[in-house]
Each structure stands twice: as structure tokens, then as C-alpha cells.
Short mmCIF file of C-alpha atoms (C1' of nucleotides) in Angstrom, two decimals:
data_model
loop_
_atom_site.label_atom_id
_atom_site.label_comp_id
_atom_site.label_asym_id
_atom_site.label_seq_id
_atom_site.Cartn_x
_atom_site.Cartn_y
_atom_site.Cartn_z
CA MET V 110 -20.79 -2.82 43.81
CA PHE V 111 -17.22 -1.56 43.60
CA ASP V 112 -16.86 -2.06 47.34
CA LYS V 113 -17.60 -5.70 46.88
CA ASP V 114 -14.73 -6.08 44.45
CA CYS V 115 -12.35 -4.38 46.76
CA GLY V 116 -13.38 -6.76 49.43
CA ASN V 117 -12.58 -9.70 47.20
CA ASN V 118 -9.17 -8.35 46.49
CA GLN V 119 -8.41 -8.05 50.17
CA GLN V 120 -8.92 -11.77 50.49
CA GLN V 121 -6.24 -12.52 47.94
CA THR V 122 -2.79 -13.75 48.96
CA GLN V 123 -0.08 -11.27 49.64
CA GLN V 124 1.61 -12.00 46.33
CA GLN V 125 -1.56 -11.57 44.34
CA VAL V 126 -2.16 -8.29 46.01
CA LEU V 127 1.26 -7.10 44.98
CA GLN V 128 0.65 -8.08 41.38
CA GLN V 129 -2.81 -6.65 41.32
CA PRO V 130 -3.29 -3.55 43.40
CA PRO V 131 -6.70 -3.66 45.03
CA GLN V 132 -8.06 -0.56 43.37
CA VAL V 133 -7.60 -2.01 39.88
CA GLN V 134 -9.93 -4.63 38.57
CA PRO V 135 -8.14 -7.51 36.91
CA ASP V 136 -10.89 -7.73 34.33
CA ARG V 137 -10.84 -4.07 33.49
CA ILE V 138 -11.55 -3.22 29.90
CA LYS V 139 -9.23 -1.21 27.74
CA LEU V 140 -11.25 0.83 25.33
CA PHE V 141 -10.27 1.96 21.91
CA ILE V 142 -11.44 5.46 21.08
CA GLY V 143 -11.68 6.38 17.43
CA GLN V 144 -12.72 9.35 15.33
CA ILE V 145 -10.91 11.85 17.47
CA PRO V 146 -10.10 15.17 15.81
CA ARG V 147 -6.37 15.47 15.53
CA HIS V 148 -6.21 18.79 17.21
CA LEU V 149 -7.66 17.48 20.48
CA GLY V 150 -5.37 16.26 23.21
CA GLU V 151 -5.95 14.20 26.32
CA ASN V 152 -7.03 17.15 28.38
CA ASP V 153 -9.55 18.25 25.79
CA LEU V 154 -11.17 14.85 25.77
CA LYS V 155 -11.11 13.89 29.41
CA PRO V 156 -14.31 15.77 30.20
CA LEU V 157 -16.07 13.56 27.70
CA PHE V 158 -15.08 10.41 29.54
CA ASP V 159 -14.98 11.58 33.15
CA PRO V 160 -18.69 11.17 33.84
CA TYR V 161 -18.50 7.38 33.67
CA GLY V 162 -16.04 6.87 36.45
CA PRO V 163 -12.44 7.38 37.50
CA ILE V 164 -9.95 6.95 34.68
CA LEU V 165 -6.90 4.78 35.16
CA GLU V 166 -5.19 5.62 31.91
CA PHE V 167 -5.97 7.64 28.87
CA SER V 168 -3.58 8.24 26.03
CA ILE V 169 -3.88 9.53 22.52
CA LEU V 170 -2.03 7.34 20.07
CA ARG V 171 0.83 9.13 18.44
CA ASP V 172 3.36 8.19 15.87
CA LYS V 173 6.44 6.88 17.56
CA LEU V 174 8.84 9.00 15.58
CA THR V 175 6.93 12.12 14.83
CA GLY V 176 4.52 12.31 17.71
CA ILE V 177 1.75 12.93 15.25
CA HIS V 178 -1.73 12.38 16.56
CA LYS V 179 -3.22 9.27 15.05
CA GLY V 180 -6.80 10.25 15.62
CA CYS V 181 -7.46 7.56 18.18
CA ALA V 182 -6.71 6.71 21.79
CA PHE V 183 -6.79 4.07 24.47
CA LEU V 184 -8.85 4.56 27.56
CA THR V 185 -8.92 2.41 30.65
CA TYR V 186 -11.23 3.10 33.56
CA VAL V 187 -10.48 1.95 37.03
CA HIS V 188 -13.70 0.01 36.93
CA LYS V 189 -14.88 -2.29 34.21
CA GLU V 190 -18.41 -1.01 34.69
CA SER V 191 -17.32 2.48 33.71
CA ALA V 192 -16.06 1.16 30.41
CA ILE V 193 -19.36 -0.50 29.71
CA LEU V 194 -21.25 2.65 30.61
CA ALA V 195 -19.01 4.83 28.49
CA GLN V 196 -19.28 2.56 25.50
CA ARG V 197 -23.03 2.46 25.80
CA ALA V 198 -23.29 6.21 26.17
CA LEU V 199 -20.75 7.33 23.61
CA HIS V 200 -20.08 4.76 20.91
CA ASP V 201 -21.43 5.99 17.60
CA LYS V 202 -23.39 8.63 19.48
CA HIS V 203 -21.56 11.90 18.85
CA VAL V 204 -19.67 13.34 15.95
CA LEU V 205 -16.72 15.27 17.28
CA PRO V 206 -16.04 18.64 15.64
CA GLY V 207 -14.44 18.28 12.26
CA MET V 208 -15.13 14.58 11.94
CA ASN V 209 -17.61 13.10 9.57
CA ARG V 210 -18.13 9.85 11.43
CA PRO V 211 -19.23 9.35 15.01
CA ILE V 212 -16.86 8.65 17.85
CA GLN V 213 -15.91 5.04 18.39
CA VAL V 214 -15.75 3.62 21.88
CA LYS V 215 -15.20 -0.10 22.07
CA PRO V 216 -12.92 -2.67 23.62
CA ALA V 217 -9.47 -2.46 22.11
CA ASP V 218 -8.19 -5.27 20.00
CA THR V 219 -5.18 -7.14 21.22
CA ASP V 220 -2.07 -8.22 19.32
CA ASN V 221 -3.74 -9.74 16.29
CA ARG V 222 -6.05 -6.77 16.05
CA GLY V 223 -8.89 -9.12 15.43
CA GLU V 224 -7.74 -9.47 11.87
CA ASP V 225 -8.06 -13.21 11.85
CA ARG V 226 -11.78 -12.99 12.48
CA LYS V 227 -12.56 -10.03 10.33
CA LEU V 228 -14.02 -10.51 6.88
CA PHE V 229 -14.06 -8.36 3.84
CA VAL V 230 -17.32 -8.67 1.99
CA GLY V 231 -17.43 -7.50 -1.59
CA MET V 232 -19.95 -7.37 -4.39
CA LEU V 233 -22.79 -6.20 -2.23
CA SER V 234 -25.72 -4.22 -3.49
CA LYS V 235 -25.35 -0.53 -2.88
CA SER V 236 -28.74 -0.60 -1.27
CA GLN V 237 -27.85 -3.13 1.40
CA LYS V 238 -27.66 -1.80 4.92
CA GLU V 239 -25.73 -2.96 7.96
CA GLU V 240 -28.80 -4.85 9.14
CA ASP V 241 -28.99 -6.75 5.87
CA ILE V 242 -25.39 -7.79 6.13
CA LYS V 243 -25.78 -8.78 9.74
CA ALA V 244 -28.75 -10.93 8.86
CA LEU V 245 -26.74 -12.62 6.16
CA PHE V 246 -23.84 -13.43 8.47
CA ALA V 247 -25.66 -14.02 11.75
CA PRO V 248 -26.12 -17.78 11.18
CA PHE V 249 -22.37 -18.30 11.42
CA GLY V 250 -21.70 -16.75 14.77
CA GLY V 251 -21.69 -13.64 16.87
CA ILE V 252 -21.07 -10.50 14.90
CA GLU V 253 -19.01 -7.97 16.80
CA GLU V 254 -18.89 -5.37 14.12
CA CYS V 255 -20.43 -4.76 10.77
CA THR V 256 -19.42 -1.75 8.74
CA ILE V 257 -20.41 -0.92 5.23
CA LEU V 258 -17.82 1.20 3.47
CA ARG V 259 -19.30 4.42 2.27
CA GLY V 260 -18.17 7.45 0.37
CA THR V 261 -18.33 10.84 2.00
CA ASP V 262 -21.79 11.25 0.54
CA GLY V 263 -22.88 8.20 2.46
CA THR V 264 -23.43 5.95 -0.52
CA SER V 265 -22.31 2.38 -0.12
CA LYS V 266 -19.17 1.30 -1.89
CA GLY V 267 -20.64 -2.15 -2.23
CA CYS V 268 -18.39 -3.73 0.33
CA ALA V 269 -18.24 -4.18 4.05
CA PHE V 270 -16.27 -5.49 6.97
CA VAL V 271 -17.77 -8.06 9.28
CA LYS V 272 -16.05 -9.11 12.46
CA PHE V 273 -16.95 -12.33 14.19
CA GLY V 274 -16.13 -13.42 17.69
CA THR V 275 -13.85 -16.18 16.49
CA HIS V 276 -11.75 -17.16 13.53
CA GLN V 277 -13.76 -20.36 13.17
CA GLU V 278 -17.03 -18.50 12.81
CA ALA V 279 -15.50 -16.25 10.20
CA ALA V 280 -14.13 -19.23 8.30
CA ALA V 281 -17.54 -20.89 8.36
CA ALA V 282 -19.09 -17.79 6.87
CA ILE V 283 -16.54 -17.81 4.07
CA ASN V 284 -17.22 -21.43 3.30
CA SER V 285 -20.93 -20.95 3.06
CA LEU V 286 -21.28 -17.49 1.61
CA HIS V 287 -18.38 -16.80 -0.72
CA GLY V 288 -19.65 -16.98 -4.27
CA SER V 289 -22.96 -18.29 -3.04
CA GLN V 290 -25.13 -15.64 -4.64
CA THR V 291 -25.08 -12.52 -6.74
CA MET V 292 -26.55 -9.44 -5.19
CA PRO V 293 -28.79 -7.20 -7.28
CA GLY V 294 -26.68 -4.78 -9.23
CA ALA V 295 -23.39 -6.50 -8.42
CA SER V 296 -21.12 -7.44 -11.27
CA SER V 297 -20.22 -10.82 -9.86
CA SER V 298 -21.05 -13.17 -7.06
CA LEU V 299 -20.62 -12.30 -3.42
CA VAL V 300 -17.07 -12.10 -2.17
CA VAL V 301 -16.36 -13.18 1.38
CA LYS V 302 -12.79 -13.40 2.50
CA PHE V 303 -10.55 -12.52 5.40
CA ALA V 304 -9.80 -8.84 5.46
CA ASP V 305 -6.34 -7.66 4.58
CA THR V 306 -3.91 -7.49 7.43
CA GLU V 307 -2.31 -4.20 8.23
CA LYS V 308 0.78 -5.18 6.27
CA GLU V 309 -1.27 -6.18 3.28
CA ARG V 310 -3.05 -2.88 3.38
CA GLN V 311 0.23 -1.04 3.42
CA LEU V 312 1.39 -3.02 0.44
CA ARG V 313 -1.80 -2.38 -1.41
CA ARG V 314 -1.47 1.32 -0.88
CA MET V 315 2.11 1.26 -2.06
CA GLN V 316 1.22 -0.70 -5.12
CA GLN V 317 -1.63 1.55 -5.99
CA MET V 318 0.63 4.48 -5.68
CA ALA V 319 3.27 2.81 -7.77
CA GLY V 320 0.66 2.16 -10.39
CA ASN V 321 -0.67 5.67 -10.23
CA MET V 322 2.67 7.27 -10.43
CA GLY V 323 3.65 5.46 -13.54
CA ILE V 324 7.25 4.90 -14.27
CA LEU V 325 8.70 1.96 -12.58
CA ASN V 326 12.22 0.81 -12.29
CA PRO V 327 12.69 -2.93 -12.46
CA PHE V 328 16.27 -2.56 -11.24
CA VAL V 329 15.03 -1.60 -7.87
CA PHE V 330 11.66 -3.15 -7.80
CA ASN V 331 11.44 -6.61 -9.23
CA PRO V 332 12.71 -8.91 -6.50
CA TYR V 333 13.19 -11.81 -8.89
CA GLY V 334 14.68 -10.16 -11.87
CA PRO V 335 16.12 -9.26 -14.12
CA TYR V 336 19.62 -10.04 -12.92
CA PRO V 337 19.14 -13.45 -11.37
CA TYR V 338 17.59 -14.76 -14.49
CA MET V 339 20.20 -13.24 -16.71
CA ALA V 340 22.98 -14.59 -14.59
CA ALA V 341 21.46 -18.03 -14.52
CA ALA V 342 20.73 -18.12 -18.20
CA GLN V 343 24.07 -16.59 -19.08
CA GLN V 344 22.46 -14.50 -21.69
CA GLN V 345 24.77 -11.66 -20.93
CA PRO V 346 28.38 -11.92 -19.90
CA ALA V 347 27.86 -9.69 -16.92
CA PRO V 348 25.22 -7.34 -15.71
CA PRO V 349 26.00 -3.96 -17.14
CA PRO V 350 26.69 -1.16 -14.73
CA PRO V 351 23.71 1.03 -14.14
CA PRO V 352 23.64 3.54 -16.92
CA PRO V 353 23.74 7.13 -15.80
CA TYR V 354 20.09 7.70 -16.33
CA LEU V 355 19.30 4.86 -13.98
CA VAL V 356 21.42 6.39 -11.31
CA GLY V 357 19.19 9.36 -11.65
CA LEU V 358 16.17 7.15 -11.78
CA ASN V 359 17.05 5.51 -8.54
CA GLY V 360 17.26 8.86 -6.95
CA LEU V 361 13.90 9.72 -8.34
CA ASN V 362 12.50 6.45 -7.17
CA ALA V 363 13.83 6.96 -3.75
CA ALA V 364 12.33 10.38 -3.52
CA ALA V 365 9.05 9.12 -4.83
CA ALA V 366 9.25 6.25 -2.42
CA ALA V 367 9.78 8.61 0.41
CA ALA V 368 6.82 10.59 -0.71
CA ALA V 369 4.71 7.53 -1.34
CA ALA V 370 5.56 6.00 1.95
CA ALA V 371 4.95 9.25 3.69
CA ALA V 372 1.64 9.64 2.00
CA ALA V 373 0.68 6.11 2.88
CA ALA V 374 1.77 6.39 6.45
CA ASN V 375 0.13 9.73 6.41
CA ASN V 376 -3.32 8.47 5.65
CA SER V 377 -3.95 8.45 9.32
CA ASN V 378 -3.20 12.12 9.44
CA ALA V 379 -5.25 13.17 6.52
CA THR V 380 -8.08 15.40 7.39
CA PRO V 381 -11.45 14.01 6.44
CA ASN V 382 -12.31 14.41 2.81
CA THR V 383 -8.67 14.66 1.90
CA THR V 384 -6.86 11.95 0.08
CA GLY V 385 -3.21 11.16 0.32
CA MET V 386 -2.10 13.31 -2.54
CA ASN V 387 -1.53 16.99 -2.40
CA GLY V 388 1.01 19.35 -3.71
CA THR V 389 3.00 19.61 -0.53
CA THR V 390 6.69 19.81 -0.94
CA LEU V 391 8.72 16.92 0.25
CA SER V 392 10.04 18.28 3.47
CA SER V 393 13.61 18.20 4.50
CA PRO V 394 13.08 15.80 7.41
CA ALA V 395 12.52 13.18 4.75
CA ILE V 396 16.04 13.59 3.68
CA SER V 397 17.59 13.29 7.05
CA MET V 398 15.37 10.40 8.05
CA LEU V 399 16.02 8.48 4.90
CA ASN V 400 19.68 9.12 5.14
CA GLY V 401 19.65 6.87 8.15
CA GLY V 402 18.25 3.97 6.16
CA GLN V 403 20.80 1.77 4.53
CA GLY V 404 19.68 -0.70 1.96
CA ALA V 405 21.21 -4.12 1.86
CA GLY V 406 23.91 -4.09 -0.72
CA GLY V 407 23.47 -0.48 -1.69
CA GLN V 408 26.45 1.69 -1.17
CA HIS V 409 28.07 3.14 -4.22
CA ASN V 410 28.15 6.76 -4.90
CA GLY V 411 27.42 8.03 -8.32
CA THR V 412 26.83 11.40 -9.72
CA ASP V 413 23.46 12.38 -10.88
CA LEU V 414 23.77 13.93 -14.25
CA TYR V 415 20.87 16.21 -13.63
CA ASN V 416 22.03 18.01 -10.60
CA GLY V 417 25.41 16.73 -9.62
CA LEU V 418 24.28 15.57 -6.23
CA THR V 419 25.68 12.45 -4.76
CA GLN V 420 23.44 9.48 -5.24
CA THR V 421 23.57 5.84 -4.47
CA TYR V 422 22.41 2.98 -6.56
CA PRO V 423 22.11 -0.72 -5.94
CA ALA V 424 25.19 -2.81 -6.08
CA HIS V 425 24.99 -5.67 -8.47
CA SER V 426 23.92 -8.22 -6.01
CA PRO V 427 23.58 -11.66 -7.52
CA ASP V 428 20.22 -11.83 -5.89
CA MET V 429 18.00 -8.84 -6.30
CA ARG V 430 15.81 -10.10 -3.52
CA GLU V 431 18.36 -8.55 -1.25
CA GLN V 432 17.62 -5.19 -2.68
CA GLN V 433 14.38 -4.28 -1.13
CA ILE V 434 15.29 -1.10 0.57
CA LEU V 435 15.75 2.38 -0.68
CA TYR V 436 19.16 3.47 -1.70
CA VAL V 437 19.51 7.01 -0.74
CA ASP V 438 22.27 9.26 0.33
CA VAL V 439 20.86 12.51 -0.80
CA LEU V 440 17.57 13.07 -2.48
CA PRO V 441 17.84 15.18 -5.57
CA GLN V 442 17.00 18.73 -4.78
CA ALA V 443 15.40 18.95 -8.17
CA LEU V 444 12.57 16.81 -6.88
CA LEU V 445 11.71 18.99 -4.01
CA GLY V 446 8.71 21.06 -4.76
CA GLN V 447 7.71 19.08 -7.81
CA GLY V 448 4.28 18.24 -6.60
CA LEU V 449 5.15 14.88 -5.20
CA PRO V 450 2.67 13.20 -2.94
CA ASN V 451 2.35 14.63 0.48
CA GLY V 452 5.67 14.45 2.18
CA ALA V 453 4.77 16.51 5.16
CA ASP V 454 5.01 13.51 7.38
CA ALA V 455 8.13 12.24 5.78
CA ALA V 456 9.46 10.82 8.97
CA ALA V 457 6.62 8.39 8.77
CA ALA V 458 8.19 7.11 5.62
CA ALA V 459 11.22 6.24 7.59
CA ALA V 460 9.01 4.62 10.14
CA LEU V 461 7.37 2.47 7.54
CA HIS V 462 10.73 1.69 6.17
CA THR V 463 12.33 0.66 9.39
CA ALA V 464 9.31 -0.98 10.90
CA GLY V 465 9.56 -4.18 8.98
CA TYR V 466 8.02 -3.37 5.64
CA PRO V 467 10.88 -3.87 3.22
CA ALA V 468 8.50 -5.05 0.55
CA ALA V 469 6.44 -1.95 0.97
CA ALA V 470 9.55 0.10 0.70
CA ALA V 471 10.46 -1.73 -2.46
CA ALA V 472 7.04 -1.23 -3.89
CA ALA V 473 7.26 2.40 -2.99
CA ALA V 474 10.61 2.55 -4.65
CA ALA V 475 8.99 1.32 -7.80
CA ALA V 476 7.10 4.54 -8.02
CA ALA V 477 9.04 7.25 -9.72
CA ALA V 478 8.32 10.89 -9.88
CA ALA V 479 6.21 12.29 -12.62
CA GLY V 480 8.06 14.71 -14.74
CA LEU V 481 11.10 12.52 -15.19
CA GLN V 482 13.26 13.99 -17.86
CA PRO V 483 14.53 11.34 -20.21
CA TYR V 484 18.24 11.07 -20.19
CA PRO V 485 19.61 12.02 -23.57
CA GLY V 486 20.25 8.65 -25.03
CA VAL V 487 17.02 6.95 -24.21
CA GLY V 488 15.29 6.44 -27.47
CA GLY V 489 18.51 6.93 -29.36
CA ALA V 490 21.47 4.64 -29.65
CA GLY V 491 21.59 1.71 -27.27
CA ILE V 492 22.36 2.48 -23.70
CA TYR V 493 24.16 -0.79 -23.27
CA GLY V 494 26.94 -2.15 -25.38
CA SER V 495 27.02 -1.52 -29.03
CA PRO V 496 24.48 0.55 -30.88
CA PRO V 497 21.63 -1.27 -32.56
CA PRO V 498 22.16 -2.36 -36.14
CA MET V 499 21.83 0.36 -38.72
CA GLY V 500 18.38 0.84 -40.00
CA LEU V 501 16.76 -0.45 -36.84
CA VAL V 502 17.06 2.71 -34.82
CA PRO V 503 13.67 4.32 -34.52
CA SER V 504 13.58 7.50 -36.47
CA MET V 505 13.54 10.57 -34.33
CA GLY V 506 10.88 12.02 -36.54
CA MET V 507 8.42 9.24 -35.91
CA SER V 508 5.48 10.48 -33.98
CA SER V 509 4.68 8.46 -30.93
CA ARG V 510 1.04 8.54 -31.77
CA GLU V 511 1.38 6.90 -35.09
CA GLY V 512 1.38 3.47 -33.52
CA CYS V 513 3.90 2.01 -35.91
CA SER V 514 6.94 0.23 -34.69
CA ILE V 515 10.02 -1.31 -36.10
CA SER V 516 10.31 -5.02 -35.82
CA GLY V 517 13.40 -6.97 -35.11
CA PRO V 518 13.98 -10.50 -36.34
CA GLU V 519 11.41 -13.11 -35.54
CA GLY V 520 11.52 -14.10 -31.89
CA CYS V 521 12.78 -10.67 -30.91
CA ASN V 522 9.51 -8.80 -30.78
CA LEU V 523 7.33 -8.67 -27.72
CA PHE V 524 3.75 -7.78 -27.06
CA ILE V 525 3.30 -6.11 -23.71
CA TYR V 526 -0.17 -5.86 -22.26
CA HIS V 527 -1.47 -4.13 -19.17
CA LEU V 528 0.98 -1.29 -19.19
CA PRO V 529 0.30 1.54 -16.81
CA GLN V 530 -1.69 4.27 -18.45
CA GLU V 531 1.16 6.72 -17.98
CA PHE V 532 3.74 4.67 -19.81
CA GLY V 533 5.02 6.09 -23.02
CA ASP V 534 7.58 4.71 -25.42
CA ALA V 535 10.47 5.92 -23.30
CA GLU V 536 9.22 4.29 -20.13
CA LEU V 537 8.53 1.09 -21.96
CA MET V 538 12.04 1.13 -23.28
CA GLN V 539 13.49 1.83 -19.86
CA MET V 540 11.69 -1.11 -18.46
CA PHE V 541 13.11 -3.51 -21.02
CA LEU V 542 16.60 -2.15 -21.45
CA PRO V 543 18.02 -4.41 -18.77
CA PHE V 544 17.46 -7.39 -21.01
CA GLY V 545 19.40 -6.25 -24.02
CA ASN V 546 19.39 -3.84 -26.89
CA VAL V 547 15.95 -2.45 -27.32
CA ILE V 548 15.72 -1.42 -30.93
CA SER V 549 12.18 -0.21 -30.71
CA SER V 550 9.52 0.45 -28.13
CA LYS V 551 6.04 1.55 -28.94
CA VAL V 552 3.05 2.19 -26.78
CA PHE V 553 -0.20 2.30 -28.69
CA ILE V 554 -2.07 5.52 -28.43
CA ASP V 555 -5.77 5.93 -28.95
CA ARG V 556 -6.18 8.57 -31.62
CA ALA V 557 -9.43 9.86 -30.28
CA THR V 558 -8.32 10.40 -26.72
CA ASN V 559 -4.57 10.63 -27.12
CA GLN V 560 -4.37 8.16 -24.28
CA SER V 561 -2.30 5.03 -24.10
CA LYS V 562 -4.14 1.87 -24.95
CA CYS V 563 -2.01 0.22 -22.28
CA PHE V 564 -0.29 -2.15 -24.61
CA GLY V 565 2.70 -1.94 -26.85
CA PHE V 566 5.62 -3.57 -28.56
CA VAL V 567 9.23 -3.92 -27.64
CA SER V 568 11.80 -5.28 -30.05
CA PHE V 569 15.25 -6.56 -29.24
CA ASP V 570 18.07 -7.34 -31.60
CA ASN V 571 18.25 -10.95 -30.52
CA PRO V 572 15.85 -13.64 -29.34
CA ALA V 573 17.72 -14.38 -26.12
CA SER V 574 17.10 -10.89 -24.84
CA ALA V 575 13.45 -11.23 -25.73
CA GLN V 576 13.23 -14.49 -23.81
CA ALA V 577 15.00 -13.01 -20.84
CA ALA V 578 12.54 -10.15 -20.84
CA ILE V 579 9.60 -12.52 -20.95
CA GLN V 580 10.99 -14.55 -18.10
CA ALA V 581 11.57 -11.58 -15.88
CA MET V 582 8.75 -9.28 -16.80
CA ASN V 583 5.77 -11.44 -17.64
CA GLY V 584 3.50 -11.24 -14.65
CA PHE V 585 5.39 -8.32 -13.22
CA GLN V 586 3.02 -6.46 -10.97
CA ILE V 587 2.45 -2.78 -11.39
CA GLY V 588 -0.19 -1.34 -9.19
CA MET V 589 -3.18 -3.59 -9.47
CA LYS V 590 -2.19 -5.01 -12.83
CA ARG V 591 0.29 -7.56 -13.97
CA LEU V 592 2.18 -7.18 -17.17
CA LYS V 593 1.60 -9.74 -19.82
CA VAL V 594 4.72 -10.15 -21.92
CA GLN V 595 4.59 -12.45 -24.91
CA LEU V 596 6.33 -12.98 -28.17
CA LYS V 597 4.64 -11.17 -30.96
CA ARG V 598 3.48 -13.57 -33.60
CA PRO V 599 5.06 -13.32 -37.04
CA LYS V 600 3.24 -11.05 -39.44
CA ASP V 601 1.71 -13.73 -41.62
CA ALA V 602 0.29 -15.53 -38.59
CA SER V 603 -1.05 -12.43 -36.94
CA ARG V 604 -4.20 -11.94 -38.92
CA PRO V 605 -6.80 -14.15 -37.32
CA TYR V 606 -9.71 -12.49 -39.08
"C1'" DT K 295 -14.59 -4.72 -4.01
"C1'" DA K 296 -10.41 -2.38 0.64
"C1'" DA K 297 -10.94 1.17 5.24
"C1'" DT K 298 -10.64 6.09 10.40
"C1'" DA K 299 -7.52 4.60 13.77
"C1'" DT K 300 -5.11 -0.56 17.72
"C1'" DT K 301 0.49 0.91 22.38
#
DNA sequence: TAATATT
């Protein structure tokens, strides 16, 4: 049958022949090969694919910068029929050594990666199988793929991906099925929506990491505050220079960002059963790679009080939306070897960073290293401007688990809900210092578990600062949660029961 | 309730 095709090609015009050499079928199929062990190269795998016909092109996908094996490949046979044979013979049929899922052999997705026709389905029963999901979605169109997400033990995670042939079919399924029913054992009605795009996934990972890692620096992170608001509202004569501890913090953030980004980008390199976090030291390539990245508006050198290394911190741009990149000259050596997330593929962080994910970089920058040493001064006299009024400074002897806090005047005291679990009084204070003199910060601690209850109080010495903080920080996203920042009600009104 | 990856 191949002879017949060659014959057809010979009948084409001279120009067509030049564009399309006769031995290559114009309708050849490029296959995507997945679940390839990362230690296998092209030559190791060729024997697997050779039996189905002559191969036109076969290449393992590798990271552009690092050359790291991505665990997948593209394969094009000379003949379309070979591709069909190979897919039929191999797809989902073998588990390559070291993998825990079978090899994938299927037509490669093109530019949009099929994302516009791929659905995420949530709130499924754990007992539902691929066939059940297919049956549910079949009325809306042709299903190209249906995958239930499972843990390594094979149990369903209660969600799935379903890929239709067209965007319209997928949309129809959403319209009819989303919220239409509640599956047995599910906590709410069926969720049917378009799957996250690759960028959204990156962001999600970053945010999760930011949330997991705790301390967050609104100076770097929050694209809409606090400065723009403060400038607009003229609550403060001028943005204060970054206090020394924030210079250090930015360095920490940058290092954490490098690590976070590396870990995120590194997911593709993780061996099965391994998550993104391990104790690997942030490797030196991170430093050199990140040195190449210049953040918009970031340039000034400062001296880190911890280690004396040169640092950079954001300039006081009137619009913090400009400041979405990492500001790094030199990562603090003190961070290296502190059990940051896997930085082994740190160059990938740079890749993420330079490949059009400024928001991801910013989100990554929001994550700061665990083990941050509070700068002497946090928790004491005000970092900015004049010290708080006498008698309002939290006593050094006050235990952070006592749950009491000092109130400022009415209109100056904030309730903060949905704090990250890791936040203590000091982190809470750091987060609100940009808005004025924080005279007290208190995270509530559960006595039984010694864990944060994820809410707390912050008090300022004036209502304008409190309002500025609400404006900038209410709704501020940390990880999967959003802060809720409200005025605390006066004492006499705060006893509803 | 979010993943093994798509030049």
C-alpha cells in the first residue's frame, strides 16, 4: 500500500514534489510518547518502535536550558500506517522499567495542546471507573481521552480529565453536567470545567508552594499594593525605604523563589513516587542563572545584615505591578543547604522565569525560606518612623500562646482570617508593617495542639493605617486561601452570644 | 477536586 502512495506523489507537480519529498506522507502522524524512564535515550528506545516501520524522526524532549530529559518524546514514522500500528501495539500496553504507569503512544497535540477541549471533572465517586466517566460524557461528543487521577496505590482521587474532539463538545458537556448531580460519597455536586492551562498549572503550583512555605512578603508579591494604594490615598507622605530586614527578606524570597520555581519546573524530573520537595541543596547554577534575570525596576544594592552579601531590593516603583520579577544579585549563602525545596534543577527556575511567567515568578517570590531569623527590631519598637506610643508596645514577656493582644484605638484593630498555618506573630506583623505602625500582632494558637488557629489581630496606632491595610490586604491570596481583613468590632459590640 | 510529559 505504500507503493501506491509513492505513485500518487509522483503525479504531483514539480513544486509540490519539492515541498513534499515523495518518501514522506503529507498526512503522517506525529506521535507523543510518554512515561519514558529518564535514563533512557533515543537509542535505548528505538528498538521498541522499529518493528512498526521506518522512523522519520524520533527525539526525546529535553529542557531547553539544561538538557534534562522530560520523560517523553516525539516520534514520527515515515508512514502513517506505522504510527497507527505502533499506537495500537504499545499505548498503555507496557510499563517501562522504573515507571508506574504504562507507556503512552498517541498523536501529539499541536499548539493549543488540546487544552481548550479538555475538561477537569471533580467531585466524582472514588469508585467510578474510566468507563463510568466515559458513559457520562459520551452523549456530548467523541471522547479522545479519559483519565481518572489516582494515587500511587491506585485509588481514585475523585477527579478526572476528559478530552473531547472539539471545544464545542466540551462546552456542551459543561453546560449539561456541571452541578447536575452529586455522586455518592462526594461532598458537593459534580464539577465539570475546562482543565487548567499549562500556565495556570504553573501558577497553582507556585501558589501552593507559597502557601506551604509560609512567610510572604507583600512588598514583592502583591501586585496591587500596598504602595499604589498608599500613594493614592496619601496616607503616608512617602513610601518608607525598605527596612533592613526586608532587604534580607527579599533575598530570602528570591532564594525561595528560585527553589520553588526549580521544584515546580522540576516536577517533570521527579522520579515516580517522589514529590517536589527534598532536602537538596540549592545548587550554584541557580545563582548564576538567576543573576542573569533582571527585574523591572529592581536595581539597588543593599547590604544584608545577616551575611553582608550584596543584595538587591525593589525600587519604589509607583506601580508595584511592575515588580513581578525576582530581584537578585547574589543569593545569600546562608540559605544554601537549609533544606530548601529541590534546587537541583535550578536552571529550570530561570527557564520558568524567562519563559513568560512573571506572575509565577512573583508568586514564587512570595514564598520565603523557612527558618527566617527575625531581624532584631521586629516585635520591638516600630520599624518605620517613630516608636509606638508608650504603653502600647507588646511586652517582651508575653507568651505568644496566650492569645491576648493589645488593642489600639477604635478603628485601628484588625481581624485577619485565613492566615497560613505557619504564620506567627512576627510574620503577621511583617505583613502589615507596610501600612503603618503595628503596635500589636497576635496569631491565635490552639492550646491543645500548639498550632495556629489561622486567624489573628493586628493593631495600628491610627485608623488610616488600618484602612490602608484592609484595602491592600483583604482578599490577598496566599496559597489556596485569601486573607480576610476586617476591622475588629469594639469590645462592647463583640459579644453576640 | 488538579496531573506524567507536548518541540
